Structures are given as structure tokens and as C-alpha cells.
XYZ file of C-alpha atoms in Angstrom:
295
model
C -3.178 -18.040 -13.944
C 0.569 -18.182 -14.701
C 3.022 -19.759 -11.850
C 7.030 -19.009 -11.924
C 8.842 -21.110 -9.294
C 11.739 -18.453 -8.089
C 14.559 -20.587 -7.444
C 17.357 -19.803 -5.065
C 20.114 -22.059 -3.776
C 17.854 -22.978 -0.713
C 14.606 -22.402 -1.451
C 11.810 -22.386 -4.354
C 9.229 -19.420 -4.097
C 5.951 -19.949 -6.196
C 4.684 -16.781 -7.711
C 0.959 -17.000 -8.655
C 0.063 -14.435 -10.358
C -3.673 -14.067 -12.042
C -4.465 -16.463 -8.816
C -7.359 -14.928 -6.599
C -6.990 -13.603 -3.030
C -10.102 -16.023 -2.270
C -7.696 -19.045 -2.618
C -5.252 -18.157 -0.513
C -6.695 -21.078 1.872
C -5.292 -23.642 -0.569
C -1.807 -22.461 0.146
C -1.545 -22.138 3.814
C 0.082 -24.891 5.606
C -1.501 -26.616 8.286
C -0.977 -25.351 11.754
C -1.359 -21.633 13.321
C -1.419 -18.502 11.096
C -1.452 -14.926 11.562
C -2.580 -12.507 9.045
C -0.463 -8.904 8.610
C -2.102 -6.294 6.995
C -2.522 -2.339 7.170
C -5.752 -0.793 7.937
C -6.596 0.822 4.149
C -6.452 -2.953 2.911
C -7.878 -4.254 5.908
C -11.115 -1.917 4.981
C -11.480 -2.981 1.744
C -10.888 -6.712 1.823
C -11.028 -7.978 5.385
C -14.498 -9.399 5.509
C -12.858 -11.657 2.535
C -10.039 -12.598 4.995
C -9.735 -16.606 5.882
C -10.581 -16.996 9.709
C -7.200 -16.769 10.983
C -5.791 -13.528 14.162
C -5.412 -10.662 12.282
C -2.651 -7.611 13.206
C -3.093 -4.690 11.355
C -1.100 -1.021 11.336
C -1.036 2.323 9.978
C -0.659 2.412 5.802
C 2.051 4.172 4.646
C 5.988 4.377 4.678
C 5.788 6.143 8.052
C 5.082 2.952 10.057
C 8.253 0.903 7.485
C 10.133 0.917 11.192
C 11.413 -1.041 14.538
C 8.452 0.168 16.632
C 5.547 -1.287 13.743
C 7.961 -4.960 14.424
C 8.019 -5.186 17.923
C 3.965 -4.262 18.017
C 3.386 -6.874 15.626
C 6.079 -9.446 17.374
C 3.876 -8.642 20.905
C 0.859 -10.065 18.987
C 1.953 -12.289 16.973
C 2.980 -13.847 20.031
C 0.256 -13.429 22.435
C -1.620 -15.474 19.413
C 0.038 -18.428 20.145
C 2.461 -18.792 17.194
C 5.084 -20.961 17.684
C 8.124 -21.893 15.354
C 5.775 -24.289 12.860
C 3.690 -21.248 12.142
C 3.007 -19.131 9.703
C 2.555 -15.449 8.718
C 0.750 -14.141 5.926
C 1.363 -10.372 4.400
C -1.748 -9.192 2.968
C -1.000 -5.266 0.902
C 1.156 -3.741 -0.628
C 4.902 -2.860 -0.841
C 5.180 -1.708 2.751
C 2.986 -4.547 4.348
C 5.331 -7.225 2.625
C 8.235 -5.599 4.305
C 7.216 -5.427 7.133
C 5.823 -9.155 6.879
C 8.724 -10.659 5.488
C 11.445 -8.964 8.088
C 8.783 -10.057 10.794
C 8.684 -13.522 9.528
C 12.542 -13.772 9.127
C 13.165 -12.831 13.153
C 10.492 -14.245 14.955
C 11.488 -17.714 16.809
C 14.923 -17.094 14.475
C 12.234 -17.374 11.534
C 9.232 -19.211 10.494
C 7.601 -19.181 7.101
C 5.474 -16.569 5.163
C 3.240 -15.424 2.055
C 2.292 -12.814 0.611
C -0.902 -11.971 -1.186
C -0.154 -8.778 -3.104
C -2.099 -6.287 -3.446
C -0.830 -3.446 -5.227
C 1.262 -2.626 -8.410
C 4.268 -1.775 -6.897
C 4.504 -4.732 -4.702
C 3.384 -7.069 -7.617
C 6.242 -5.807 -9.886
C 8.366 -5.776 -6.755
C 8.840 -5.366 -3.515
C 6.720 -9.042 -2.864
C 9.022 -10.666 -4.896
C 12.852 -12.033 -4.381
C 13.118 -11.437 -0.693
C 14.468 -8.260 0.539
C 12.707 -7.738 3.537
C 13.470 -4.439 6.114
C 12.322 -1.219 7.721
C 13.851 2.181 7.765
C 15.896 3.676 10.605
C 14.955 7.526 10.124
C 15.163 8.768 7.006
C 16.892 5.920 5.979
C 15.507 3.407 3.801
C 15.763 -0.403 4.435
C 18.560 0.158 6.969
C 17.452 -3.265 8.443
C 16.781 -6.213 6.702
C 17.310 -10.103 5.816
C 17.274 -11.952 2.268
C 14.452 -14.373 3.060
C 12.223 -15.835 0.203
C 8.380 -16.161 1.185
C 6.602 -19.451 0.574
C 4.472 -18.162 -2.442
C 2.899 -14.846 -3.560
C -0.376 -14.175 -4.765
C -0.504 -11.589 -7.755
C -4.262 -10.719 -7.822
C -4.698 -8.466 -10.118
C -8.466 -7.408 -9.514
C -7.107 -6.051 -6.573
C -5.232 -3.580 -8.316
C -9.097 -1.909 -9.613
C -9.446 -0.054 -5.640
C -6.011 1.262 -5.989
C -5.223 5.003 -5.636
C -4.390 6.808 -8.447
C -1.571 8.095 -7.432
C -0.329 3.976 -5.675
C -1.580 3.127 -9.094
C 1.023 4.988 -11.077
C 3.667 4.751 -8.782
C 3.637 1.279 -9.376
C 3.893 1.995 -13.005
C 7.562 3.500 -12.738
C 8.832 0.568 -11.421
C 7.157 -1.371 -14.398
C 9.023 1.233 -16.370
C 12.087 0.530 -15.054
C 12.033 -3.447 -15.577
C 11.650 -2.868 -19.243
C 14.684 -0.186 -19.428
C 17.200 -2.406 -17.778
C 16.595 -5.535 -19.031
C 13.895 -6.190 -22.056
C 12.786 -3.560 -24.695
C 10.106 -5.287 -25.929
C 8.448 -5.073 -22.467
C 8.707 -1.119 -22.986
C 7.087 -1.768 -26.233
C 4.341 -3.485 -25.039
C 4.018 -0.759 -22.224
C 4.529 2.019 -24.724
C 1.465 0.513 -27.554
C -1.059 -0.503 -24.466
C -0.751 3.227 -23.151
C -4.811 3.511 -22.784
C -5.057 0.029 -21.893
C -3.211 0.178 -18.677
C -4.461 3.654 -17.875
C -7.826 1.995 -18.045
C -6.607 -0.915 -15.877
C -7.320 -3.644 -18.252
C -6.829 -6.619 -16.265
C -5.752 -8.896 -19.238
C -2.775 -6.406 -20.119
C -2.075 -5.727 -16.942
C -1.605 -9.907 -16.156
C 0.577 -10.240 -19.105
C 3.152 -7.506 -18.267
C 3.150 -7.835 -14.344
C 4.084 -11.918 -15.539
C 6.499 -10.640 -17.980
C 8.562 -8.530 -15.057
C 7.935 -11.025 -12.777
C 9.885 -13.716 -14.806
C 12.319 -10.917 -15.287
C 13.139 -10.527 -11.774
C 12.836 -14.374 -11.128
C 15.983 -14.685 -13.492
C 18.293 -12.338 -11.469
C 17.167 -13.247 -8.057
C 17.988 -16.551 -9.013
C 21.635 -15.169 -10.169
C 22.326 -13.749 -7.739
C 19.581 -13.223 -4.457
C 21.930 -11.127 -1.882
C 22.787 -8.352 -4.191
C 26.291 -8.609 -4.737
C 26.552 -8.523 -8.356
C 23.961 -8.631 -11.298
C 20.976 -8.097 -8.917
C 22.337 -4.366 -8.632
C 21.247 -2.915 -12.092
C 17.707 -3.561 -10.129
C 18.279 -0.351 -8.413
C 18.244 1.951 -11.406
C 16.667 5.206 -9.796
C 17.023 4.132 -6.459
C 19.780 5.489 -5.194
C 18.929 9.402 -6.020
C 15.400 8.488 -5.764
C 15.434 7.239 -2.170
C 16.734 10.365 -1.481
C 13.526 12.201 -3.151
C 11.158 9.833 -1.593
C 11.909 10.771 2.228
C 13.522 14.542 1.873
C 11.200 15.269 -0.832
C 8.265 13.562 0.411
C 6.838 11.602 -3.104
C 5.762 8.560 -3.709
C 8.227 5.395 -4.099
C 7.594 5.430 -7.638
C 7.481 9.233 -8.612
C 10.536 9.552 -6.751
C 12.493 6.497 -8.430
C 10.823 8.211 -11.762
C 13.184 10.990 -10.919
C 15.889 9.044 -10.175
C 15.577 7.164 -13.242
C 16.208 10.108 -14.996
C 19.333 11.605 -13.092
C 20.704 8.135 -13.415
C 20.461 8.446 -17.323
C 21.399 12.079 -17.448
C 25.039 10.847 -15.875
C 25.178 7.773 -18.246
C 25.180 10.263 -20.934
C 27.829 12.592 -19.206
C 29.830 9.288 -18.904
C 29.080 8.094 -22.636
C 27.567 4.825 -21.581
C 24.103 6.488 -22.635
C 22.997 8.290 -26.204
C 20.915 11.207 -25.947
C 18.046 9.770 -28.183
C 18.029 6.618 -25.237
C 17.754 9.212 -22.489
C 15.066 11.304 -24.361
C 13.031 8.536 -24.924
C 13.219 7.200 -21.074
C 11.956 10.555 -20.183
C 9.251 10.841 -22.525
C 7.950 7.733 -21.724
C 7.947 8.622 -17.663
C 6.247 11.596 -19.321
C 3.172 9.837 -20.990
C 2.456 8.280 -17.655
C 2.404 11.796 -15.348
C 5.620 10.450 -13.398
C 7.649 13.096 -13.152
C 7.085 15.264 -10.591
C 9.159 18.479 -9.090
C 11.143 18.585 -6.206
C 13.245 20.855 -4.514
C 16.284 19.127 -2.627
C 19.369 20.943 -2.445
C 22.139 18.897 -4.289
């Protein structure tokens, strides 16, 4: 197991990652605890859940919204929880949103964890402490900067994924290793097979190596409002893809990724050979998919 403390100016996150979902228990504070989840991970791992209320709702981006909150608020509260409790975000990218903005309003905010679940939230969206939920079609129109007590990275979790969750968690991999450390995109570029396969070894290494990646500029610079930018490469044309276009958060951001380069070039911040070989490797993992939005 490798553990990166995520230090901001008032607060230290511990990111576990090789850790097992069956320890979460050793991390909880004492006192009350709700678990969050959605009902695809519920399925799968709830029997393995530790004995606490749990509230679950409907996978998927659809539910990323104000109603999902105030649903979850209702019961979090009819549990009992008070402002010494605790909430715990068992999923993936969407569940940890929804967690973490739940956790940062309720009684003015109370502490939270994650155990992550998927690639995408492991790479991600579980770690630094953007929180939200869309208004519309618009993405994270709500949110808060909070940092969660700890996240669990447990990799065997990753082996009931999707295919398609699988890879989309792959792009933002992808993306990591574009803005800020070639040798990552080495390493994801020679283990091709290896991560197709799911090799849990591999995977460990280069979800820690991101991880430590985006530990560094969080802990530049956590609200967004100067190097933590560059970590939305793709995201502004691929947000756009993602709801009008309706793909996958990482297919879409694939996309985006590669508009984004295509206008580096136009601008000469880009060569061509740097741009071909972002898109071939996007390629090589089946990430770039068609759409049809009018510009």
C-alpha cells in the first residue's frame, strides 16, 4: 500500500491507495456515520459494507444534481447525524461528488471519505476536493473546495468495472501524463496489454504515480486560480461533448484533449509530431469516439 498525505493550507488528506475497501473500519472516526453510495456499487459490494445507515441513488451523471442532495440531506438527517458525524462516499466519480458537496453543506459541514471505486475517480475526481452537481446541462455549476478525510484507492475494485467506465478512466490517466510527466506516458504507452488486462500491480503503480501528481498542484494551489488550471486539459470542449453529445466523461475529455492540441498547434505552442502522438496514443486505447455537435 502506498499513502500520500495531500497537504493544503488547512487540512492534510491521506490517500491510501493499494489499501482494501475491507479496512475502511480502521479509518472511521468514532461517532455516527452514514454511508453514500449508488445502487450499481451498492449491488456489487454492499454485503461487504461496515454496519453503518446506508443512502443510495441512481448511477450515472443524470442524478450529479440539487434534487439527488436534498434526498440524501432528508436521510442523512432522519439518521440522526449531527455536526460530529461523518459521511462516507463509497463509488465512483459521481458518488464522490455528490458525497463531498453533501458533506461540505450539511450542519455548515462535517467530515467525509471516500473509498474509490473506479478509475476515473481514483485518478481524479476523489482526489483534491472539488465537490458539486450540475444545474442542467451544466457541469459542476455548484460546488465547494473541501478536502475529504482520506481516500481509499482499491484497486481490486477496479476488476467489476465496465468496459466502457474502465476506459474512460483511462483518458484521464492519459491526460496526467501529457500535462505534467512524460515518463508516466511511457510507462502507459510500454504496459499497453498490461492495463488492458487490468493487471493490478501496473495499475497500483501508475494510479500512485498520478496521484502524487495531482497531490503536488492541489497543494499549489487547491481553489483553481492558477497552476491547478492546466488540470482541465480537454475539459472545457469536452464538457461540452459529454452532456450535448451524450459520451462518457472520459471519451468526451478524449475529444477534447485533442481539439485542445489541434489549437496549440494553430497557436505554435504545440508541434505537429506532439499532437500526432497525443492522438495516437488516445487511439491505441479506443478513446476517440464521433460526435456530431454543431460548432
Amino acid at each position: 500500500m502506498k499513502r500520500i498525505s495531500l497537504n493544503t493550507e488547512n487540512h492534510v488528506s491521506e490517500i491510501l491507495i493499494g489499501e482494501t475497501r475491507l479496512n475502511i473500519s480502521n479509518y472511521i472516526p468514532d461517532g455516527k456515520v452514514v454511508i453514500i453510495t449508488d445502487d450499481n456499487v451498492g449491488k456489487l459490494y454492499g454485503n461487504e459494507f461496515p454496519p453503518f445507515p446506508v443512502l443510495s441513488f441512481k448511477p450515472g451523471e443524470e442524478s450529479k444534481n440539487l434534487k439527488t442532495i436534498e434526498f440524501l440531506a432528508e436521510g442523512v438527517l432522519r439518521s440522526g447525524l449531527d455536526r460530529k458525524g461523518f459521511i462516507i462516499g463509497i463509488g465512483g466519480g459521481v458518488v464522490c461528488d455528490i458525497a463531498g458537496f453533501l458533506a461540505s453543506v450539511y450542519m455548515r459541514g462535517i467530515n467525509f471519505g471516500f473509498v474509490s471505486s473506479t478509475l476515473l475517480s481514483q485518478v481524479d475526481a476523489s482526489v483534491g476536493g472539488k465537490n458539486g452537481v450540475n444545474i442542467g446541462l451544466v457541469k459542476n455549476a455548484i460546488g465547494s473546495f473541501n478536502q475529504p478525510e482520506f481516500v481509499i484507492c482499491d484497486i481490486s475494485m477496479l476488476n467489476s468495472l465496465p468496459e466502457d467506465e474502465y476506459y474512460s478512466g483511462l483518458a484521464e490517466l492519459i491526460k496526467m501524463g501529457i500535462i505534467l510527466d512524460n515518463g508516466l506516458l511511457d510507462e502507459i504507452e510500454k504496459n499497453r496489454e498490461a492495463i488492458l488486462k487490468r493487471d493490478n500491480s501496473i495499475l497500483e503503480y501508475l494510479v500512485t504515480r498520478s496521484v502524487m501528481l495531482k497531490a503536488k498542484i492541489v497543494t499549489e494551489d487547491e481553489r483553481e486560480s492558477g497552476r491547478r488550471m492546466i488540470l482541465n486539459f480537454g475539459h472545457t470542449f469536452g464538457h461540452v461533448i459529454e452532456t450535448s453529445g451524450n459520451q462518457k466523461h472520459g471519451f468526451a475529455v478524449a475529444s477534447g484533449m485533442v481539439i485542445a492540441a489541434g489549437i496549440s498547434e494553430l497557436e505554435g505552442a504545440l508541434g505537429k509530431t506532439d499532437v500526432k502522438s497525443i492522438i495516437n496514443l488516445l487511439k491505441s486505447f479506443n478513446l476517440i469516439k464521433k460526435y456530431d455537435i454543431p460548432p
